[in-house]
C-alpha positions as protocol buffer text, in pm:
chain_id: "A"
residue {
  index: 1
  type: MET
  ca { x: 2878 y: 2998 z: 2603 }
}
residue {
  index: 2
  type: ASP
  ca { x: 2870 y: 3031 z: 2212 }
}
residue {
  index: 3
  type: ALA
  ca { x: 2763 y: 2649 z: 2199 }
}
residue {
  index: 4
  type: ALA
  ca { x: 2475 y: 2694 z: 2442 }
}
residue {
  index: 5
  type: VAL
  ca { x: 2345 y: 2966 z: 2241 }
}
residue {
  index: 6
  type: ALA
  ca { x: 2400 y: 2765 z: 1909 }
}
residue {
  index: 7
  type: ASP
  ca { x: 2189 y: 2474 z: 2060 }
}
residue {
  index: 8
  type: ALA
  ca { x: 1916 y: 2710 z: 2180 }
}
residue {
  index: 9
  type: THR
  ca { x: 1900 y: 2880 z: 1840 }
}
residue {
  index: 10
  type: HIS
  ca { x: 1935 y: 2561 z: 1637 }
}
residue {
  index: 11
  type: LYS
  ca { x: 1604 y: 2502 z: 1455 }
}
residue {
  index: 12
  type: ARG
  ca { x: 1427 y: 2184 z: 1560 }
}
residue {
  index: 13
  type: ARG
  ca { x: 1369 y: 1939 z: 1263 }
}
residue {
  index: 14
  type: THR
  ca { x: 1010 y: 1969 z: 1138 }
}
residue {
  index: 15
  type: PHE
  ca { x: 841 y: 1691 z: 961 }
}
residue {
  index: 16
  type: ARG
  ca { x: 657 y: 1684 z: 656 }
}
residue {
  index: 17
  type: LYS
  ca { x: 268 y: 1703 z: 707 }
}
residue {
  index: 18
  type: PHE
  ca { x: 94 y: 1470 z: 499 }
}
residue {
  index: 19
  type: THR
  ca { x: -177 y: 1604 z: 280 }
}
residue {
  index: 20
  type: TYR
  ca { x: -364 y: 1428 z: 13 }
}
residue {
  index: 21
  type: ARG
  ca { x: -501 y: 1669 z: -252 }
}
residue {
  index: 22
  type: GLY
  ca { x: -471 y: 1981 z: -6 }
}
residue {
  index: 23
  type: VAL
  ca { x: -651 y: 1796 z: 298 }
}
residue {
  index: 24
  type: ASP
  ca { x: -461 y: 1687 z: 612 }
}
residue {
  index: 25
  type: LEU
  ca { x: -478 y: 1337 z: 751 }
}
residue {
  index: 26
  type: GLU
  ca { x: -731 y: 1413 z: 1024 }
}
residue {
  index: 27
  type: GLN
  ca { x: -963 y: 1543 z: 797 }
}
residue {
  index: 28
  type: LEU
  ca { x: -912 y: 1274 z: 549 }
}
residue {
  index: 29
  type: LEU
  ca { x: -1007 y: 1027 z: 810 }
}
residue {
  index: 30
  type: ASP
  ca { x: -1330 y: 1210 z: 869 }
}
residue {
  index: 31
  type: VAL
  ca { x: -1437 y: 1293 z: 506 }
}
residue {
  index: 32
  type: SER
  ca { x: -1753 y: 1123 z: 348 }
}
residue {
  index: 33
  type: SER
  ca { x: -1733 y: 884 z: 91 }
}
residue {
  index: 34
  type: GLU
  ca { x: -1894 y: 1110 z: -154 }
}
residue {
  index: 35
  type: ASP
  ca { x: -1631 y: 1401 z: -59 }
}
residue {
  index: 36
  type: PHE
  ca { x: -1347 y: 1147 z: -99 }
}
residue {
  index: 37
  type: MET
  ca { x: -1485 y: 1041 z: -411 }
}
residue {
  index: 38
  type: GLN
  ca { x: -1449 y: 1393 z: -572 }
}
residue {
  index: 39
  type: MET
  ca { x: -1070 y: 1390 z: -438 }
}
residue {
  index: 40
  type: VAL
  ca { x: -955 y: 1071 z: -637 }
}
residue {
  index: 41
  type: THR
  ca { x: -865 y: 1055 z: -994 }
}
residue {
  index: 42
  type: CYS
  ca { x: -1129 y: 1014 z: -1263 }
}
residue {
  index: 43
  type: ARG
  ca { x: -1066 y: 619 z: -1282 }
}
residue {
  index: 44
  type: ALA
  ca { x: -1115 y: 572 z: -927 }
}
residue {
  index: 45
  type: ARG
  ca { x: -1425 y: 798 z: -913 }
}
residue {
  index: 46
  type: ARG
  ca { x: -1583 y: 600 z: -1196 }
}
residue {
  index: 47
  type: LYS
  ca { x: -1525 y: 275 z: -1003 }
}
residue {
  index: 48
  type: PHE
  ca { x: -1681 y: 427 z: -691 }
}
residue {
  index: 49
  type: LYS
  ca { x: -1972 y: 557 z: -869 }
}
residue {
  index: 50
  type: ARG
  ca { x: -2058 y: 223 z: -1023 }
}
residue {
  index: 51
  type: GLY
  ca { x: -2061 y: 85 z: -660 }
}
residue {
  index: 52
  type: LEU
  ca { x: -1823 y: -105 z: -451 }
}
residue {
  index: 53
  type: LYS
  ca { x: -1939 y: -481 z: -477 }
}
residue {
  index: 54
  type: ARG
  ca { x: -1966 y: -749 z: -223 }
}
residue {
  index: 55
  type: LYS
  ca { x: -1603 y: -850 z: -224 }
}
residue {
  index: 56
  type: PRO
  ca { x: -1443 y: -498 z: -171 }
}
residue {
  index: 57
  type: MET
  ca { x: -1709 y: -406 z: 102 }
}
residue {
  index: 58
  type: GLY
  ca { x: -1591 y: -749 z: 272 }
}
residue {
  index: 59
  type: LEU
  ca { x: -1249 y: -674 z: 263 }
}
residue {
  index: 60
  type: ILE
  ca { x: -1329 y: -351 z: 433 }
}
residue {
  index: 61
  type: LYS
  ca { x: -1550 y: -494 z: 684 }
}
residue {
  index: 62
  type: LYS
  ca { x: -1269 y: -758 z: 766 }
}
residue {
  index: 63
  type: LEU
  ca { x: -1010 y: -473 z: 796 }
}
residue {
  index: 64
  type: ARG
  ca { x: -1239 y: -319 z: 1046 }
}
residue {
  index: 65
  type: ILE
  ca { x: -1278 y: -616 z: 1263 }
}
residue {
  index: 66
  type: ALA
  ca { x: -887 y: -674 z: 1236 }
}
residue {
  index: 67
  type: LYS
  ca { x: -855 y: -303 z: 1367 }
}
residue {
  index: 68
  type: GLN
  ca { x: -1096 y: -341 z: 1638 }
}
residue {
  index: 69
  type: ASN
  ca { x: -969 y: -671 z: 1761 }
}
residue {
  index: 70
  type: THR
  ca { x: -620 y: -543 z: 1826 }
}
residue {
  index: 71
  type: PRO
  ca { x: -431 y: -423 z: 2131 }
}
residue {
  index: 72
  type: GLU
  ca { x: -342 y: -91 z: 2202 }
}
residue {
  index: 73
  type: LEU
  ca { x: 25 y: 20 z: 2030 }
}
residue {
  index: 74
  type: GLU
  ca { x: 15 y: -301 z: 1813 }
}
residue {
  index: 75
  type: LYS
  ca { x: -35 y: -365 z: 1446 }
}
residue {
  index: 76
  type: PRO
  ca { x: -348 y: -525 z: 1322 }
}
residue {
  index: 77
  type: ALA
  ca { x: -344 y: -882 z: 1217 }
}
residue {
  index: 78
  type: CYS
  ca { x: -312 y: -963 z: 841 }
}
residue {
  index: 79
  type: VAL
  ca { x: -616 y: -960 z: 623 }
}
residue {
  index: 80
  type: LYS
  ca { x: -510 y: -1175 z: 293 }
}
residue {
  index: 81
  type: THR
  ca { x: -693 y: -1069 z: -63 }
}
residue {
  index: 82
  type: HIS
  ca { x: -682 y: -1156 z: -395 }
}
residue {
  index: 83
  type: LEU
  ca { x: -844 y: -804 z: -474 }
}
residue {
  index: 84
  type: ARG
  ca { x: -530 y: -624 z: -661 }
}
residue {
  index: 85
  type: SER
  ca { x: -784 y: -396 z: -801 }
}
residue {
  index: 86
  type: MET
  ca { x: -931 y: -244 z: -505 }
}
residue {
  index: 87
  type: ILE
  ca { x: -833 y: 131 z: -460 }
}
residue {
  index: 88
  type: ILE
  ca { x: -686 y: 212 z: -107 }
}
residue {
  index: 89
  type: VAL
  ca { x: -944 y: 447 z: 100 }
}
residue {
  index: 90
  type: PRO
  ca { x: -848 y: 627 z: 414 }
}
residue {
  index: 91
  type: GLU
  ca { x: -1030 y: 394 z: 625 }
}
residue {
  index: 92
  type: MET
  ca { x: -765 y: 141 z: 552 }
}
residue {
  index: 93
  type: ILE
  ca { x: -462 y: 340 z: 667 }
}
residue {
  index: 94
  type: GLY
  ca { x: -268 y: 158 z: 938 }
}
residue {
  index: 95
  type: SER
  ca { x: -393 y: -198 z: 843 }
}
residue {
  index: 96
  type: ILE
  ca { x: -195 y: -485 z: 712 }
}
residue {
  index: 97
  type: VAL
  ca { x: -317 y: -646 z: 403 }
}
residue {
  index: 98
  type: GLY
  ca { x: -176 y: -956 z: 227 }
}
residue {
  index: 99
  type: VAL
  ca { x: -204 y: -897 z: -146 }
}
residue {
  index: 100
  type: TYR
  ca { x: -177 y: -1214 z: -363 }
}
residue {
  index: 101
  type: ASN
  ca { x: 65 y: -1178 z: -646 }
}
residue {
  index: 102
  type: GLY
  ca { x: -4 y: -1507 z: -815 }
}
residue {
  index: 103
  type: LYS
  ca { x: 219 y: -1720 z: -610 }
}
residue {
  index: 104
  type: GLN
  ca { x: 215 y: -1574 z: -237 }
}
residue {
  index: 105
  type: PHE
  ca { x: 52 y: -1331 z: -35 }
}
residue {
  index: 106
  type: THR
  ca { x: 279 y: -1017 z: 4 }
}
residue {
  index: 107
  type: GLN
  ca { x: 226 y: -828 z: 324 }
}
residue {
  index: 108
  type: VAL
  ca { x: 146 y: -443 z: 262 }
}
residue {
  index: 109
  type: GLU
  ca { x: 105 y: -197 z: 577 }
}
residue {
  index: 110
  type: ILE
  ca { x: -114 y: 67 z: 452 }
}
residue {
  index: 111
  type: LYS
  ca { x: 37 y: 415 z: 485 }
}
residue {
  index: 112
  type: PRO
  ca { x: -155 y: 745 z: 406 }
}
residue {
  index: 113
  type: ASP
  ca { x: 96 y: 809 z: 92 }
}
residue {
  index: 114
  type: MET
  ca { x: -81 y: 495 z: -59 }
}
residue {
  index: 115
  type: VAL
  ca { x: -440 y: 657 z: -57 }
}
residue {
  index: 116
  type: GLY
  ca { x: -578 y: 654 z: -398 }
}
residue {
  index: 117
  type: TYR
  ca { x: -356 y: 392 z: -539 }
}
residue {
  index: 118
  type: TYR
  ca { x: -438 y: 32 z: -633 }
}
residue {
  index: 119
  type: LEU
  ca { x: -342 y: -242 z: -381 }
}
residue {
  index: 120
  type: GLY
  ca { x: -169 y: -439 z: -670 }
}
residue {
  index: 121
  type: GLU
  ca { x: 83 y: -141 z: -713 }
}
residue {
  index: 122
  type: PHE
  ca { x: 258 y: -266 z: -389 }
}
residue {
  index: 123
  type: SER
  ca { x: 286 y: -640 z: -475 }
}
residue {
  index: 124
  type: ILE
  ca { x: 501 y: -731 z: -745 }
}
residue {
  index: 125
  type: THR
  ca { x: 390 y: -1004 z: -980 }
}
residue {
  index: 126
  type: TYR
  ca { x: 711 y: -1092 z: -1138 }
}
residue {
  index: 127
  type: LYS
  ca { x: 1072 y: -1126 z: -1030 }
}
residue {
  index: 128
  type: PRO
  ca { x: 1289 y: -855 z: -1187 }
}
residue {
  index: 129
  type: VAL
  ca { x: 1555 y: -948 z: -1437 }
}
residue {
  index: 130
  type: ARG
  ca { x: 1917 y: -948 z: -1305 }
}
residue {
  index: 131
  type: HIS
  ca { x: 2099 y: -868 z: -1623 }
}
residue {
  index: 132
  type: GLY
  ca { x: 2480 y: -962 z: -1646 }
}
residue {
  index: 133
  type: ARG
  ca { x: 2462 y: -1251 z: -1398 }
}
residue {
  index: 134
  type: PRO
  ca { x: 2562 y: -1603 z: -1552 }
}
residue {
  index: 135
  type: GLY
  ca { x: 2306 y: -1870 z: -1588 }
}
residue {
  index: 136
  type: MET
  ca { x: 2223 y: -2174 z: -1799 }
}
residue {
  index: 137
  type: GLY
  ca { x: 2330 y: -2116 z: -2163 }
}
residue {
  index: 138
  type: ALA
  ca { x: 2544 y: -1810 z: -2092 }
}
residue {
  index: 139
  type: THR
  ca { x: 2850 y: -1978 z: -2197 }
}
residue {
  index: 140
  type: HIS
  ca { x: 2979 y: -2278 z: -2379 }
}
residue {
  index: 141
  type: SER
  ca { x: 3118 y: -2444 z: -2079 }
}
residue {
  index: 142
  type: SER
  ca { x: 2776 y: -2466 z: -1944 }
}
residue {
  index: 143
  type: ARG
  ca { x: 2616 y: -2627 z: -2235 }
}
residue {
  index: 144
  type: PHE
  ca { x: 2697 y: -2971 z: -2117 }
}
residue {
  index: 145
  type: ILE
  ca { x: 2687 y: -3094 z: -1751 }
}
residue {
  index: 146
  type: PRO
  ca { x: 2762 y: -3470 z: -1731 }
}
residue {
  index: 147
  type: LEU
  ca { x: 2501 y: -3667 z: -1499 }
}
residue {
  index: 148
  type: LYS
  ca { x: 2776 y: -3888 z: -1361 }
}
């Protein structure tokens, strides 16, 4: 009897509701570009104020098309881009973008937490250093390797 009462009174786990600067996700998707411009940081605001050029608008159009051509409950096709300096806007949420890192395209799934960041922040351009691993020149024995 005590176990049944404990299960009934046990509080269900509540998930954190996503908000961007005090605006929840449903309202964020409906907000106009001018209102969104007032929410972002001053650097992003300056970029939007100077206008989105042809390439960033082309990327947004391709992402729209990829989302429209996707069957229900599936992820959209990856859209490749070199635009690492593109700021993630709410319209891009749910899309998959292939961001070029100088060698290959890193697939990035846009999540609500990424709004306001640059695409390049999610595609690392270098291979992190792994300290303490032996390699060429680490010891005297690795100096000479006979070719025979």
